[in-house]
């Protein structure tokens, strides 16, 4: 039995994400939670002819506790687009609920800024003595999805987009997003111009802005993010069921695999408590953090540019929680 829970299920990402999880044959129960509209979303989804039983909860009557009880996997898309301060508070409160009611669940954080919200969840779990770094993931899959799609476009064959695999490392915003295009399963055309390469990197890093602009201020990347979140959730569920050899980039704690993260720190020339790189998934969550491998000069420069920003983002998340837990005078 697999109970998947979506926190923020009535939002722009939450609804299509809940739909995709309802359609996933590995999910037998779906718990939906949000501050408004969740019973309606649950009723709508419950009419879909797939096995997952759906329940929707609101904050009243211990809704968060009911949604989380028995959860195998919790996905958090809750929050307000491009409002980091508000999202930090929302994620802290939801993490407190998970620590209390579903401490063994695999937790997938989508709420931005992921570079800071994942450390927030980790710190809250530590405060409750429930922290298992192997079970906490920042979902960076949208960067990977974009990279695959854009490379397939350049190769002139969108049918390749499901096959193209481009590792994307670092973090999940702007310059912290580092596509390792030299390691793409489908190499870029020979003689691909430097300007074209730079434009492609920029498009992968700032793809979210492209969507915001196209939606004319009426929203952000919700549908593609829901797809990416459901894809990553599916990989975690398959690994937990015992499927071997599943590798995907995710923003995880260095503590999830100290040997792998020590090798990564050596490559980076710096120790970071969180970083996104390829991780091997297993029944316990993260089984292995995989080092970056051979990089081009351009990629090395991108990684170097990402580190200071990442470091600041992580500190922001950690400091937010320590401030929140300070005794009130």
Short mmCIF file of C-alpha atoms in Angstrom, two decimals:
data_model
loop_
_atom_site.label_atom_id
_atom_site.label_comp_id
_atom_site.label_asym_id
_atom_site.label_seq_id
_atom_site.Cartn_x
_atom_site.Cartn_y
_atom_site.Cartn_z
CA UNK A 1 0.00 0.00 0.00
CA UNK A 2 1.40 3.38 -1.00
CA UNK A 3 -0.15 6.57 0.31
CA UNK A 4 1.03 9.67 -1.55
CA UNK A 5 0.26 13.06 0.00
CA UNK A 6 0.28 16.42 -1.77
CA UNK A 7 0.59 19.47 0.47
CA UNK A 8 -0.69 22.44 -1.50
CA UNK A 9 -2.93 20.23 -3.63
CA UNK A 10 -5.38 22.92 -4.77
CA UNK A 11 -2.76 25.21 -6.30
CA UNK A 12 -1.42 25.69 -9.81
CA UNK A 13 1.15 22.91 -9.42
CA UNK A 14 -0.81 20.90 -6.85
CA UNK A 15 -3.84 20.11 -9.02
CA UNK A 16 -2.05 18.72 -12.10
CA UNK A 17 0.47 16.98 -9.82
CA UNK A 18 -2.39 15.30 -7.91
CA UNK A 19 -3.94 14.25 -11.24
CA UNK A 20 -0.67 12.63 -12.36
CA UNK A 21 -0.23 10.83 -9.02
CA UNK A 22 -3.84 9.58 -9.22
CA UNK A 23 -2.93 8.11 -12.61
CA UNK A 24 0.22 6.42 -11.23
CA UNK A 25 -0.44 2.68 -10.77
CA UNK A 26 2.01 2.54 -7.84
CA UNK A 27 -0.20 4.87 -5.74
CA UNK A 28 -3.03 3.18 -3.82
CA UNK A 29 -4.14 6.16 -1.74
CA UNK A 30 -3.90 9.91 -2.29
CA UNK A 31 -4.15 12.43 0.54
CA UNK A 32 -4.65 16.04 -0.53
CA UNK A 33 -4.18 19.03 1.76
CA UNK A 34 -4.51 22.78 1.20
CA UNK A 35 -5.99 25.82 2.92
CA UNK A 36 -8.88 26.01 0.39
CA UNK A 37 -10.75 23.89 -2.17
CA UNK A 38 -9.18 20.50 -1.41
CA UNK A 39 -12.45 18.59 -0.92
CA UNK A 40 -13.52 19.71 -4.41
CA UNK A 41 -10.22 18.70 -6.02
CA UNK A 42 -10.45 15.32 -4.24
CA UNK A 43 -14.06 14.76 -5.36
CA UNK A 44 -13.12 15.57 -8.96
CA UNK A 45 -10.10 13.22 -8.94
CA UNK A 46 -12.02 10.45 -7.17
CA UNK A 47 -14.13 9.94 -10.33
CA UNK A 48 -11.06 8.87 -12.33
CA UNK A 49 -10.96 5.12 -13.01
CA UNK A 50 -7.64 4.28 -11.34
CA UNK A 51 -7.22 2.36 -8.07
CA UNK A 52 -6.02 5.22 -5.82
CA UNK A 53 -8.55 6.25 -3.18
CA UNK A 54 -8.61 10.05 -2.79
CA UNK A 55 -9.32 12.16 0.30
CA UNK A 56 -9.12 15.96 0.53
CA UNK A 57 -8.48 17.86 3.75
CA UNK A 58 -8.60 21.47 4.95
CA UNK A 59 -6.86 22.89 8.06
CA UNK A 60 -10.01 22.51 10.22
CA UNK A 61 -10.56 19.32 12.25
CA UNK A 62 -6.87 18.31 12.25
CA UNK A 63 -6.83 18.12 8.44
CA UNK A 64 -3.04 18.17 8.15
CA UNK A 65 -2.70 15.30 10.63
CA UNK A 66 -5.37 13.25 8.83
CA UNK A 67 -3.79 13.89 5.42
CA UNK A 68 -0.32 12.89 6.61
CA UNK A 69 -1.17 9.85 8.74
CA UNK A 70 0.15 6.72 7.02
CA UNK A 71 1.95 8.67 4.27
CA UNK A 72 4.64 6.82 2.30
CA UNK A 73 5.65 9.83 0.21
CA UNK A 74 4.89 13.53 0.71
CA UNK A 75 5.23 16.05 -2.13
CA UNK A 76 5.22 19.76 -1.23
CA UNK A 77 4.27 22.20 -3.99
CA UNK A 78 2.61 24.61 -1.47
CA UNK A 79 3.32 28.32 -1.55
CA UNK A 80 3.06 31.48 -3.61
CA UNK A 81 4.99 31.86 -6.89
CA UNK A 82 8.11 33.99 -6.45
CA UNK A 83 7.44 34.94 -2.81
CA UNK A 84 10.39 33.31 -0.99
CA UNK A 85 9.70 34.83 2.42
CA UNK A 86 6.08 33.65 2.52
CA UNK A 87 7.04 30.19 1.24
CA UNK A 88 9.69 29.76 3.93
CA UNK A 89 7.03 30.08 6.63
CA UNK A 90 4.59 27.79 4.83
CA UNK A 91 7.24 25.09 4.34
CA UNK A 92 8.38 25.34 7.98
CA UNK A 93 4.81 24.75 9.21
CA UNK A 94 4.22 21.83 6.84
CA UNK A 95 7.58 20.27 7.77
CA UNK A 96 6.53 20.47 11.43
CA UNK A 97 3.38 18.50 10.52
CA UNK A 98 5.40 15.86 8.64
CA UNK A 99 7.87 15.51 11.54
CA UNK A 100 4.92 14.87 13.88
CA UNK A 101 2.60 12.73 11.76
CA UNK A 102 4.69 11.12 8.97
CA UNK A 103 8.34 11.14 10.09
CA UNK A 104 9.18 8.02 8.04
CA UNK A 105 7.83 9.37 4.73
CA UNK A 106 9.98 10.29 1.74
CA UNK A 107 9.70 14.07 1.44
CA UNK A 108 9.92 15.78 -1.98
CA UNK A 109 10.17 19.57 -1.84
CA UNK A 110 8.97 21.58 -4.85
CA UNK A 111 8.16 24.87 -3.06
CA UNK A 112 10.62 27.55 -4.11
CA UNK A 113 13.27 28.62 -3.37
CA UNK A 114 14.27 24.92 -3.22
CA UNK A 115 17.89 25.89 -2.40
CA UNK A 116 16.57 27.28 0.92
CA UNK A 117 13.34 25.33 1.55
CA UNK A 118 15.07 21.91 1.62
CA UNK A 119 17.47 23.09 4.38
CA UNK A 120 14.38 24.50 6.19
CA UNK A 121 12.73 21.06 6.18
CA UNK A 122 16.00 19.44 7.34
CA UNK A 123 16.37 21.88 10.25
CA UNK A 124 12.75 21.43 11.36
CA UNK A 125 13.19 17.64 11.31
CA UNK A 126 16.38 18.00 13.39
CA UNK A 127 14.46 20.07 15.98
CA UNK A 128 12.01 17.16 16.30
CA UNK A 129 14.78 14.48 16.28
CA UNK A 130 13.23 12.95 13.15
CA UNK A 131 15.81 13.81 10.50
CA UNK A 132 16.75 11.15 7.97
CA UNK A 133 18.81 12.83 5.21
CA UNK A 134 18.32 9.84 2.88
CA UNK A 135 14.57 10.57 2.71
CA UNK A 136 14.63 14.29 1.90
CA UNK A 137 14.78 15.51 -1.70
CA UNK A 138 14.70 18.85 -3.44
CA UNK A 139 12.94 18.32 -6.78
CA UNK A 140 15.18 19.74 -9.51
CA UNK A 141 13.67 17.53 -12.23
CA UNK A 142 12.16 20.46 -14.13
CA UNK A 143 15.69 21.68 -15.01
CA UNK A 144 16.47 18.19 -16.35
CA UNK A 145 13.17 18.05 -18.27
CA UNK A 146 13.88 21.43 -19.85
CA UNK A 147 17.45 20.45 -20.75
CA UNK A 148 16.23 17.24 -22.43
CA UNK A 149 13.52 19.08 -24.36
CA UNK A 150 15.76 21.95 -25.50
CA UNK A 151 18.54 19.58 -26.64
CA UNK A 152 15.99 17.49 -28.59
CA UNK A 153 14.76 20.74 -30.24
CA UNK A 154 18.34 21.61 -31.26
CA UNK A 155 18.80 18.10 -32.67
CA UNK A 156 15.62 18.72 -34.66
CA UNK A 157 13.73 15.72 -33.29
CA UNK A 158 11.34 16.21 -30.36
CA UNK A 159 10.61 12.49 -30.31
CA UNK A 160 14.07 12.13 -28.70
CA UNK A 161 13.11 14.28 -25.70
CA UNK A 162 12.17 11.24 -23.57
CA UNK A 163 15.52 9.60 -24.34
CA UNK A 164 17.84 12.60 -24.00
CA UNK A 165 19.45 12.62 -20.53
CA UNK A 166 21.37 15.70 -19.43
CA UNK A 167 22.66 15.79 -15.85
CA UNK A 168 21.82 19.16 -14.25
CA UNK A 169 23.72 19.90 -11.05
CA UNK A 170 24.12 22.63 -8.44
CA UNK A 171 20.81 24.01 -7.26
CA UNK A 172 17.41 25.03 -8.54
CA UNK A 173 17.47 28.74 -9.39
CA UNK A 174 19.22 30.93 -11.95
CA UNK A 175 23.01 30.65 -11.91
CA UNK A 176 22.92 27.72 -9.47
CA UNK A 177 21.43 25.56 -12.25
CA UNK A 178 24.35 23.95 -14.09
CA UNK A 179 23.55 21.74 -17.11
CA UNK A 180 26.39 19.34 -17.92
CA UNK A 181 25.75 19.35 -21.64
CA UNK A 182 29.08 17.61 -22.35
CA UNK A 183 27.61 14.55 -20.56
CA UNK A 184 24.36 14.58 -22.55
CA UNK A 185 23.34 11.10 -23.72
CA UNK A 186 22.78 12.73 -27.14
CA UNK A 187 25.68 15.08 -27.92
CA UNK A 188 25.04 18.54 -29.33
CA UNK A 189 25.86 18.92 -33.06
CA UNK A 190 29.59 19.19 -33.79
CA UNK A 191 30.60 22.78 -34.33
CA UNK A 192 27.81 24.02 -32.03
CA UNK A 193 28.74 27.71 -31.68
CA UNK A 194 29.86 29.21 -28.36
CA UNK A 195 27.06 31.82 -28.56
CA UNK A 196 24.49 29.08 -29.14
CA UNK A 197 25.90 27.09 -26.19
CA UNK A 198 25.66 30.12 -23.90
CA UNK A 199 22.11 30.83 -25.05
CA UNK A 200 21.12 27.20 -24.37
CA UNK A 201 22.64 27.27 -20.86
CA UNK A 202 20.85 30.55 -20.15
CA UNK A 203 17.54 29.11 -21.39
CA UNK A 204 17.88 26.08 -19.08
CA UNK A 205 18.81 28.32 -16.14
CA UNK A 206 16.05 30.87 -16.69
CA UNK A 207 13.35 28.75 -18.38
CA UNK A 208 10.95 29.75 -15.63
CA UNK A 209 11.16 33.40 -16.72
CA UNK A 210 10.22 32.35 -20.26
CA UNK A 211 6.98 30.84 -18.93
CA UNK A 212 6.16 33.77 -16.62
CA UNK A 213 6.59 36.17 -19.57
CA UNK A 214 4.45 34.01 -21.89
CA UNK A 215 1.71 33.81 -19.24
CA UNK A 216 1.84 37.61 -19.10
CA UNK A 217 2.10 37.79 -15.32
CA UNK A 218 -0.85 35.43 -14.82
CA UNK A 219 1.22 32.54 -13.47
CA UNK A 220 4.48 30.61 -13.51
CA UNK A 221 5.63 27.17 -14.66
CA UNK A 222 2.93 25.04 -13.06
CA UNK A 223 2.14 22.31 -15.61
CA UNK A 224 5.74 21.48 -16.51
CA UNK A 225 6.64 21.55 -12.80
CA UNK A 226 3.77 19.19 -11.97
CA UNK A 227 4.96 16.81 -14.69
CA UNK A 228 8.56 16.96 -13.42
CA UNK A 229 7.44 16.44 -9.80
CA UNK A 230 5.33 13.42 -10.73
CA UNK A 231 8.22 11.96 -12.77
CA UNK A 232 10.60 12.23 -9.82
CA UNK A 233 8.00 10.88 -7.36
CA UNK A 234 7.54 7.90 -9.66
CA UNK A 235 11.30 7.21 -9.66
CA UNK A 236 11.39 7.32 -5.85
CA UNK A 237 8.39 4.96 -5.63
CA UNK A 238 9.91 2.52 -8.13
CA UNK A 239 13.20 2.50 -6.19
CA UNK A 240 11.40 1.96 -2.88
CA UNK A 241 9.61 -1.02 -4.46
CA UNK A 242 13.05 -2.51 -5.15
CA UNK A 243 13.81 -1.50 -8.76
CA UNK A 244 17.59 -1.17 -9.11
CA UNK A 245 19.77 1.30 -10.99
CA UNK A 246 17.49 4.36 -10.85
CA UNK A 247 19.63 7.49 -11.08
CA UNK A 248 18.32 11.06 -11.18
CA UNK A 249 19.59 14.48 -10.16
CA UNK A 250 18.17 15.78 -6.88
CA UNK A 251 19.09 18.45 -4.35
CA UNK A 252 20.06 16.41 -1.29
CA UNK A 253 21.98 16.65 1.97
CA UNK A 254 25.68 15.79 2.02
CA UNK A 255 24.79 13.60 5.03
CA UNK A 256 22.73 11.30 2.80
CA UNK A 257 25.96 9.67 1.59
CA UNK A 258 29.09 10.93 3.31
CA UNK A 259 31.48 9.02 1.02
CA UNK A 260 29.86 10.35 -2.15
CA UNK A 261 29.60 13.89 -0.82
CA UNK A 262 33.28 13.85 0.26
CA UNK A 263 34.25 13.00 -3.34
CA UNK A 264 31.90 15.74 -4.57
CA UNK A 265 33.39 18.30 -2.15
CA UNK A 266 36.85 17.45 -3.48
CA UNK A 267 35.66 18.18 -7.05
CA UNK A 268 33.98 21.42 -5.97
CA UNK A 269 36.88 22.56 -3.81
CA UNK A 270 34.28 23.43 -1.20
CA UNK A 271 32.01 21.61 1.24
CA UNK A 272 28.32 22.40 0.89
CA UNK A 273 25.68 20.87 3.14
CA UNK A 274 23.26 20.59 0.16
CA UNK A 275 23.93 20.14 -3.55
CA UNK A 276 22.11 18.73 -6.54
CA UNK A 277 23.91 16.00 -8.43
CA UNK A 278 23.03 12.57 -9.78
CA UNK A 279 21.89 10.33 -6.95
CA UNK A 280 21.18 6.63 -7.01
CA UNK A 281 17.83 5.81 -5.43
CA UNK A 282 17.06 2.72 -3.38
CA UNK A 283 14.63 1.31 -0.85
CA UNK A 284 15.88 3.75 1.81
CA UNK A 285 15.90 6.79 -0.50
CA UNK A 286 19.36 8.13 -1.40
CA UNK A 287 21.82 5.23 -1.62
CA UNK A 288 24.63 7.05 -3.40
CA UNK A 289 25.63 10.62 -4.28
CA UNK A 290 27.46 10.45 -7.60
CA UNK A 291 30.37 12.87 -8.26
CA UNK A 292 30.26 15.27 -11.21
CA UNK A 293 32.88 13.50 -13.31
CA UNK A 294 34.72 15.10 -16.21
CA UNK A 295 33.67 18.70 -16.92
CA UNK A 296 34.55 21.09 -19.71
CA UNK A 297 36.19 24.43 -18.97
CA UNK A 298 32.85 26.19 -19.50
CA UNK A 299 31.06 23.82 -17.09
CA UNK A 300 33.78 24.23 -14.46
CA UNK A 301 33.24 28.01 -14.66
CA UNK A 302 29.46 27.56 -14.29
CA UNK A 303 29.92 25.37 -11.20
CA UNK A 304 32.31 27.93 -9.69
CA UNK A 305 29.77 30.72 -10.31
CA UNK A 306 27.00 28.67 -8.65
CA UNK A 307 28.79 27.99 -5.34
CA UNK A 308 28.61 31.40 -3.58
CA UNK A 309 24.89 31.79 -4.37
CA UNK A 310 24.15 28.24 -3.23
CA UNK A 311 26.03 28.78 0.00
CA UNK A 312 24.03 31.95 0.74
CA UNK A 313 20.73 30.22 -0.07
CA UNK A 314 21.50 27.31 2.28
CA UNK A 315 22.46 29.69 5.11
CA UNK A 316 19.20 31.60 4.62
CA UNK A 317 17.17 28.43 5.12
CA UNK A 318 19.14 27.33 8.20
CA UNK A 319 19.00 30.82 9.76
CA UNK A 320 15.26 31.12 9.10
CA UNK A 321 14.58 28.05 11.26
CA UNK A 322 17.01 28.99 14.04
CA UNK A 323 15.33 32.44 14.23
CA UNK A 324 11.87 30.83 14.29
CA UNK A 325 12.86 28.55 17.18
CA UNK A 326 14.46 31.29 19.26
CA UNK A 327 12.78 31.62 22.65
CA UNK A 328 10.39 34.59 22.65
CA UNK A 329 11.41 37.13 25.30
#
